[in-house]
């Protein structure tokens, strides 16, 4: 469909500036933060032997293979390089969102506002700066939604059907929450099935084709002898978590309410709530917005209900819904009495998002787990008869990425007991503890924690030797304690 609305002269210049701003915020000091645990796992998988690459991903039980497969051929090493593909997917997402708005709404101003909201969105920025599949999930979700909506309004060319199938395959192979896409589409059919039965049948066939690759993956997952579902840390959500998630997806949530995001938070709330209301009210006249409504409400309510049995409610998993949140917000502003209000409200959200991002990076609060500083601290103070101890192999993996000392490191097993023995006598142990108080809403640094007051294997080990703790040092997301173990491990080499 060709655009029938004249674009202002500044349109392309503004679009380029939005993309440049989005790229700049996603790359500024990109390599300054240490890889946190999940990113360290990504790095480990990408550097694993070819014959164990997919086996390791399957053993995790929580990941799908497309993002890691795309990353595999790249020559990565530094923090900036391993994160850069996520940056690229993030910037592609901004450009793609503007394209989709032009195609579906034929409104250049709406296009620029939506692109700017995404470019300065802290939630999207932080996940664009993370070596994980979330920005690829955004791109897959937006593409699959676009092709579905194009087909819905009658543009049922072969190219659109192929695009719908391929983008759906990509989304389903990127993140499990992509199951929200066919669910939202199916719910929409419940309201429009009359007169669309032929389209519905073809949609069913397309979905059957699209799920074949992920179905094969799930069969391989079931066949694994051991699967470690890394979701045990996720807390059961309460009703208060839903508004916190929407806060996070619009202005970014770090556990505090800074004054500079209050106007933007109010502006985003007005737009999103208005957009959700009119999406339902005008569901017959505007099926596009009604689809976005279900892509917001469906995953939130679905994850909330499932989490009462098996918690899976983590904000970053809702990246699939972010295109809908952005578009319903700007659409909500469209219903305000004066057109200038949407520019003012968008300006408040953009300013708040930019301020939040820049201040967070400047203060170093984007460093979730400062393994680099912790490793440097141990290297500087280590002695020849020292050992290191972490809670698990994964935390040890994160530490060893930055540790260049000679100190031997082990991890804890259930008990807690040290798994294995030190190869040489050890009289002091550096206990390196990761903050166990995960927060599904925060992507940056977590709240401070006391390593001796946690429900953790490492805490149990430390409490049993509390009177022999020589020193304690805190870093972002980490605590390093030096324990005088005396003769406890002195005979390990006998």
XYZ file of C-alpha atoms in Angstrom:
494
model
C 0.000 0.000 0.000
C 1.395 3.386 -0.991
C 1.268 6.205 1.524
C -1.457 8.736 0.832
C -0.327 11.193 3.505
C 2.262 13.781 2.544
C 5.402 13.507 4.608
C 6.798 16.739 6.054
C 10.096 17.963 4.681
C 11.898 17.150 7.893
C 10.660 13.539 7.948
C 13.758 11.741 6.677
C 16.150 13.982 8.617
C 14.163 13.316 11.805
C 14.069 9.574 11.114
C 17.847 9.462 10.645
C 18.394 11.480 13.849
C 16.165 9.052 15.759
C 18.188 6.101 14.495
C 21.489 7.809 15.308
C 20.291 8.695 18.803
C 19.105 5.135 19.341
C 22.438 3.768 18.144
C 24.389 6.183 20.333
C 22.513 5.328 23.526
C 22.964 1.623 22.849
C 26.709 1.824 22.167
C 27.928 4.460 24.638
C 30.372 2.700 26.982
C 29.006 -0.613 25.696
C 31.980 -2.600 26.967
C 32.361 -0.867 30.330
C 30.142 -3.283 32.284
C 31.279 -6.814 33.068
C 29.300 -9.646 31.521
C 26.700 -10.668 34.077
C 25.852 -14.317 34.632
C 23.490 -14.861 31.688
C 25.857 -13.086 29.316
C 28.761 -15.172 30.573
C 26.721 -18.269 29.718
C 26.173 -16.873 26.209
C 29.922 -16.342 25.853
C 30.612 -19.870 27.107
C 28.183 -21.430 24.620
C 29.541 -19.441 21.693
C 33.092 -20.585 22.478
C 32.170 -24.217 23.098
C 33.148 -27.016 20.664
C 30.812 -27.488 17.715
C 29.769 -30.981 18.775
C 28.492 -29.713 22.148
C 27.076 -26.323 21.111
C 23.415 -27.302 20.748
C 23.640 -29.887 23.528
C 24.622 -27.167 25.991
C 21.704 -24.973 24.924
C 19.315 -27.907 25.238
C 20.618 -28.751 28.698
C 19.699 -25.275 29.915
C 16.047 -26.043 29.176
C 15.160 -22.338 28.960
C 16.674 -21.167 25.681
C 15.831 -21.486 22.012
C 18.575 -21.693 19.389
C 18.124 -18.983 16.728
C 19.951 -16.097 18.423
C 22.894 -18.264 19.450
C 23.070 -19.850 15.996
C 23.281 -16.394 14.385
C 25.984 -15.384 16.863
C 28.056 -18.543 16.441
C 30.020 -17.580 13.262
C 31.000 -14.154 14.622
C 34.489 -13.360 15.890
C 33.632 -12.114 19.361
C 35.733 -11.701 22.475
C 35.340 -8.381 24.219
C 32.227 -7.282 26.076
C 31.425 -4.706 23.393
C 31.708 -7.210 20.545
C 29.559 -9.877 22.142
C 26.856 -7.284 22.847
C 27.033 -5.516 19.492
C 24.686 -7.907 17.612
C 21.996 -7.101 20.185
C 22.636 -3.415 19.513
C 22.177 -3.986 15.789
C 18.934 -5.877 16.333
C 17.841 -3.022 18.593
C 18.477 -0.358 15.957
C 16.863 -2.545 13.279
C 13.855 -2.740 15.589
C 13.604 1.070 15.688
C 13.734 1.336 11.896
C 11.297 -1.543 11.502
C 8.815 0.002 13.937
C 8.767 3.246 11.954
C 8.277 1.292 8.729
C 5.393 -0.708 10.219
C 3.655 2.427 11.489
C 3.882 4.030 8.044
C 2.480 0.918 6.403
C -0.314 0.238 8.873
C -1.320 3.759 9.930
C -0.092 5.947 7.061
C 0.808 8.702 9.543
C 4.339 10.189 9.347
C 4.080 11.995 12.687
C 2.895 8.840 14.420
C 5.815 7.037 12.779
C 8.375 9.504 14.171
C 6.824 9.525 17.644
C 6.802 5.722 17.837
C 10.403 5.528 16.603
C 11.548 8.157 19.090
C 9.770 6.441 21.987
C 11.564 3.196 21.179
C 14.926 4.866 20.553
C 14.870 6.451 24.022
C 13.121 3.573 25.804
C 15.366 2.448 28.733
C 13.854 -1.062 28.790
C 14.769 -1.579 25.134
C 18.124 0.176 25.555
C 19.279 -2.059 28.427
C 18.261 -5.221 26.614
C 19.953 -3.927 23.447
C 23.143 -3.646 25.524
C 22.883 -7.254 26.703
C 24.258 -10.344 24.951
C 20.913 -12.103 25.056
C 18.160 -12.722 22.462
C 15.634 -10.085 23.544
C 16.059 -7.490 20.787
C 15.922 -10.271 18.196
C 12.660 -11.344 19.851
C 11.362 -7.775 19.401
C 12.197 -7.853 15.685
C 10.582 -11.279 15.225
C 7.463 -10.236 17.122
C 7.058 -7.010 15.170
C 7.600 -8.682 11.789
C 5.191 -11.544 12.522
C 2.598 -9.039 13.769
C 3.039 -6.812 10.737
C 2.581 -9.607 8.220
C -0.426 -10.938 10.132
C -2.078 -7.511 10.178
C -1.297 -6.957 6.499
C -2.959 -10.299 5.708
C -5.848 -9.418 8.006
C -6.710 -6.294 6.075
C -6.725 -8.129 2.757
C -3.138 -7.898 1.474
C -2.912 -11.669 1.022
C -0.131 -11.914 -1.501
C 2.229 -14.869 -1.612
C 5.042 -12.617 -0.371
C 3.061 -11.652 2.726
C 2.198 -15.278 3.518
C 5.848 -16.299 3.136
C 6.916 -13.342 5.278
C 4.371 -14.298 7.925
C 5.564 -17.904 8.089
C 9.277 -17.048 8.128
C 8.956 -14.275 10.718
C 6.807 -16.530 12.900
C 9.434 -19.280 12.675
C 12.111 -16.758 13.687
C 10.057 -15.512 16.644
C 9.198 -19.023 17.864
C 12.862 -20.076 17.672
C 14.000 -17.020 19.634
C 11.931 -16.985 22.824
C 9.217 -19.125 24.401
C 7.050 -16.060 25.101
C 6.609 -15.750 21.325
C 3.733 -18.180 21.898
C 1.859 -14.975 22.781
C 1.748 -14.084 19.075
C -0.489 -16.922 17.816
C -2.522 -16.633 21.011
C -3.281 -12.944 20.365
C -4.061 -13.733 16.726
C -6.364 -16.607 17.700
C -8.240 -14.425 20.196
C -8.711 -11.793 17.498
C -10.238 -14.404 15.207
C -12.863 -15.097 17.886
C -14.205 -11.589 17.225
C -13.848 -11.527 13.435
C -14.322 -15.139 12.362
C -17.593 -14.468 10.551
C -16.628 -13.622 6.987
C -13.002 -14.680 7.562
C -13.278 -18.458 7.757
C -11.147 -19.000 4.665
C -8.455 -16.729 6.016
C -8.653 -18.514 9.373
C -8.083 -21.914 7.755
C -5.076 -20.626 5.804
C -3.751 -19.045 9.004
C -4.002 -22.430 10.735
C -2.015 -24.086 7.951
C 0.639 -21.342 8.125
C 0.928 -21.790 11.885
C 1.299 -25.538 11.535
C 4.226 -24.956 9.181
C 5.743 -22.256 11.417
C 5.823 -24.432 14.536
C 7.606 -27.379 12.882
C 11.176 -26.168 13.692
C 10.389 -25.361 17.331
C 8.461 -28.630 17.637
C 11.589 -30.514 16.513
C 13.608 -28.558 19.085
C 11.133 -29.429 21.847
C 11.338 -33.121 20.946
C 15.125 -32.938 21.319
C 14.653 -31.135 24.615
C 12.409 -33.906 25.948
C 14.992 -36.495 24.892
C 17.722 -34.868 26.961
C 18.817 -37.072 29.899
C 19.170 -34.023 32.144
C 17.689 -30.558 31.773
C 18.493 -27.741 34.196
C 15.590 -25.289 34.188
C 17.186 -22.064 35.346
C 13.933 -20.461 36.492
C 13.941 -21.508 40.137
C 14.946 -18.002 41.215
C 11.800 -16.367 39.780
C 9.428 -15.209 42.552
C 5.663 -15.619 42.378
C 4.234 -12.267 41.192
C 1.517 -10.252 42.886
C -0.953 -7.870 41.290
C 1.418 -4.973 41.999
C 3.951 -6.505 39.599
C 1.801 -5.775 36.532
C 1.976 -1.947 36.833
C 5.685 -2.239 37.683
C 6.198 -4.174 34.445
C 4.391 -1.513 32.413
C 6.446 1.152 34.199
C 9.593 -0.733 33.246
C 8.526 -1.137 29.620
C 7.857 2.582 29.211
C 10.390 4.457 31.383
C 12.604 1.781 32.917
C 12.400 0.558 36.510
C 15.369 0.460 38.879
C 13.577 0.320 42.222
C 13.399 4.090 42.650
C 11.142 6.895 41.449
C 13.511 9.647 40.331
C 11.973 13.078 39.881
C 13.074 13.367 36.260
C 10.953 10.395 35.126
C 7.736 11.353 36.936
C 6.354 13.562 34.100
C 7.243 10.901 31.527
C 5.713 8.150 33.605
C 2.463 10.109 33.880
C 2.508 10.863 30.146
C 3.123 7.219 29.238
C 0.407 6.075 31.608
C -2.114 8.476 30.062
C -1.250 7.297 26.560
C -1.194 3.575 27.307
C -4.390 3.482 29.362
C -6.199 5.614 26.780
C -4.875 3.422 23.986
C -6.010 0.238 25.722
C -9.449 1.730 26.358
C -10.031 2.843 22.767
C -8.585 -0.407 21.392
C -11.487 -2.218 23.087
C -14.084 0.464 22.427
C -13.245 0.652 18.709
C -12.512 -3.049 18.268
C -14.832 -3.414 15.268
C -13.574 -0.343 13.454
C -9.892 -0.752 14.296
C -8.817 -4.391 14.378
C -5.149 -3.434 14.307
C -5.262 -1.734 17.698
C -7.444 -4.523 19.068
C -4.704 -6.982 18.132
C -2.129 -4.824 19.952
C -4.447 -4.839 22.961
C -4.314 -8.617 23.157
C -0.565 -8.649 22.595
C -0.231 -6.552 25.759
C -2.952 -8.055 27.931
C -2.552 -11.702 26.857
C 1.108 -12.231 27.853
C 0.798 -10.228 31.077
C -2.283 -12.046 32.336
C -1.150 -15.409 30.969
C 2.266 -15.223 32.637
C 0.673 -13.965 35.848
C -1.770 -16.884 36.017
C 0.841 -19.513 35.094
C 3.217 -18.038 37.671
C 0.828 -18.841 40.473
C 1.783 -22.478 39.796
C 5.223 -22.183 38.181
C 6.723 -18.666 38.303
C 7.840 -17.434 34.886
C 7.081 -13.725 35.320
C 10.192 -11.720 34.388
C 9.957 -8.318 32.718
C 12.543 -8.958 30.027
C 10.476 -11.903 28.776
C 7.747 -9.441 27.737
C 9.881 -7.930 24.970
C 7.430 -9.657 22.618
C 4.783 -7.158 23.805
C 6.866 -3.983 23.568
C 5.782 -3.071 19.998
C 2.169 -3.156 21.185
C 2.946 -1.058 24.286
C 4.660 1.621 22.182
C 1.955 1.738 19.522
C -0.976 1.797 21.924
C 0.728 4.604 23.868
C 1.087 6.864 20.823
C -2.370 5.869 19.605
C -3.777 6.811 23.000
C -2.313 10.291 22.679
C -4.110 10.608 19.343
C -7.429 10.735 21.204
C -6.500 13.751 23.321
C -8.321 17.050 22.558
C -5.348 18.841 21.001
C -2.769 17.374 18.646
C 0.000 19.340 20.310
C -0.540 17.328 23.476
C 0.895 14.175 21.933
C 4.129 15.997 21.110
C 4.354 17.398 24.636
C 3.624 14.036 26.268
C 6.010 12.224 23.936
C 8.660 14.812 24.799
C 8.183 14.079 28.510
C 8.604 10.330 27.942
C 11.620 10.785 25.670
C 13.298 13.215 28.075
C 12.679 10.918 31.030
C 14.004 7.890 29.148
C 17.125 9.691 27.957
C 17.839 11.097 31.424
C 17.332 7.730 33.082
C 19.680 6.016 30.632
C 22.463 8.591 30.730
C 22.421 8.982 34.507
C 22.403 5.217 35.046
C 25.438 4.708 32.807
C 27.249 7.693 34.310
C 26.735 6.337 37.842
C 27.715 2.795 36.836
C 24.344 1.404 37.880
C 24.078 -0.427 34.560
C 26.776 -2.801 35.873
C 24.626 -5.606 37.231
C 27.519 -7.799 38.399
C 30.996 -6.288 38.554
C 33.040 -9.461 38.053
C 35.925 -7.461 36.610
C 36.402 -5.415 39.791
C 35.930 -8.453 42.041
C 38.529 -10.454 40.098
C 41.017 -7.557 40.180
C 40.538 -7.232 43.948
C 41.295 -10.929 44.543
C 44.269 -10.860 42.169
C 45.805 -7.943 44.054
C 45.402 -9.472 47.519
C 45.890 -13.205 46.841
C 48.614 -15.296 48.460
C 50.215 -18.572 47.438
C 48.119 -20.672 49.839
C 44.745 -19.176 48.810
C 41.775 -20.818 47.149
C 38.543 -19.484 45.668
C 35.009 -20.710 46.213
C 31.744 -19.899 44.430
C 28.203 -21.166 44.795
C 27.981 -22.959 41.447
C 29.872 -23.694 38.224
C 28.032 -20.810 36.533
C 29.201 -18.229 39.052
C 32.680 -19.688 38.796
C 32.469 -19.320 35.017
C 31.636 -15.622 35.388
C 34.505 -15.048 37.819
C 37.138 -16.926 35.806
C 36.398 -14.856 32.711
C 38.078 -11.931 34.453
C 40.389 -13.666 36.930
C 44.007 -13.987 35.839
C 45.542 -15.250 39.099
C 46.971 -18.622 40.088
C 44.437 -19.303 42.813
C 42.521 -22.564 42.341
C 38.741 -22.225 42.350
C 36.004 -24.696 43.318
C 32.256 -24.494 43.873
C 29.763 -25.720 46.433
C 27.576 -28.790 46.257
C 24.451 -29.510 48.297
C 25.163 -29.601 51.962
C 26.810 -27.169 51.578
C 30.104 -28.931 50.956
C 32.966 -28.086 48.638
C 32.677 -30.041 45.396
C 36.027 -31.762 45.014
C 39.338 -30.947 46.664
C 42.004 -28.324 46.157
C 45.084 -29.748 44.482
C 47.424 -28.018 46.945
C 47.105 -27.022 50.621
C 44.811 -24.033 51.081
C 44.642 -21.979 54.279
C 42.578 -19.022 53.071
C 39.513 -19.129 50.845
C 38.082 -16.245 48.842
C 34.322 -16.807 48.953
C 32.760 -15.021 45.982
C 29.006 -14.632 46.377
C 26.558 -13.403 43.782
C 23.506 -11.465 44.966
C 20.814 -14.170 45.333
C 17.982 -11.629 45.586
C 17.039 -11.506 41.923
C 14.493 -8.915 40.818
C 12.509 -9.696 37.694
C 11.895 -5.985 37.121
C 15.490 -4.731 37.239
C 17.979 -5.142 34.443
C 20.744 -3.098 36.069
C 22.289 -3.225 39.526
C 20.221 -4.922 42.214
C 19.591 -3.655 45.732
C 22.369 -4.124 48.288
C 22.467 -7.438 50.142
C 24.081 -8.893 53.255
C 25.895 -12.139 52.322
C 25.413 -13.487 55.865
C 21.639 -13.031 55.873
C 20.564 -14.947 52.774
C 18.921 -18.264 52.016
C 21.895 -19.550 50.077
C 24.400 -22.403 50.068
C 27.209 -19.872 50.267
C 25.611 -18.177 53.274
C 25.424 -21.530 55.059
C 29.076 -22.205 54.335
C 30.077 -18.742 55.553
C 27.978 -18.894 58.735
C 29.680 -22.139 59.726
C 32.978 -20.183 59.644
C 31.679 -16.783 60.667
C 34.311 -16.215 63.359
C 37.073 -16.793 60.793
C 35.973 -14.217 58.203
C 38.990 -11.954 57.757
C 37.576 -9.348 55.371
C 34.493 -8.500 53.327
C 34.179 -6.324 50.224
C 31.092 -5.473 48.168
C 30.843 -4.781 44.447
C 27.820 -4.326 42.214
C 25.830 -7.550 42.608
C 28.690 -9.345 44.374
C 30.354 -9.828 47.731
C 33.890 -11.136 48.240
C 34.776 -12.520 51.673
C 38.156 -13.843 52.764
C 37.923 -16.793 55.183
C 40.802 -18.166 57.223
C 40.175 -21.914 56.874
C 43.234 -22.961 58.885
C 43.904 -26.671 58.436
C 40.476 -27.448 56.925
C 41.963 -27.846 53.436
C 45.595 -28.191 54.434
C 45.760 -31.901 53.681
C 43.937 -31.855 50.386
C 47.070 -32.917 48.513
C 47.805 -36.010 50.637
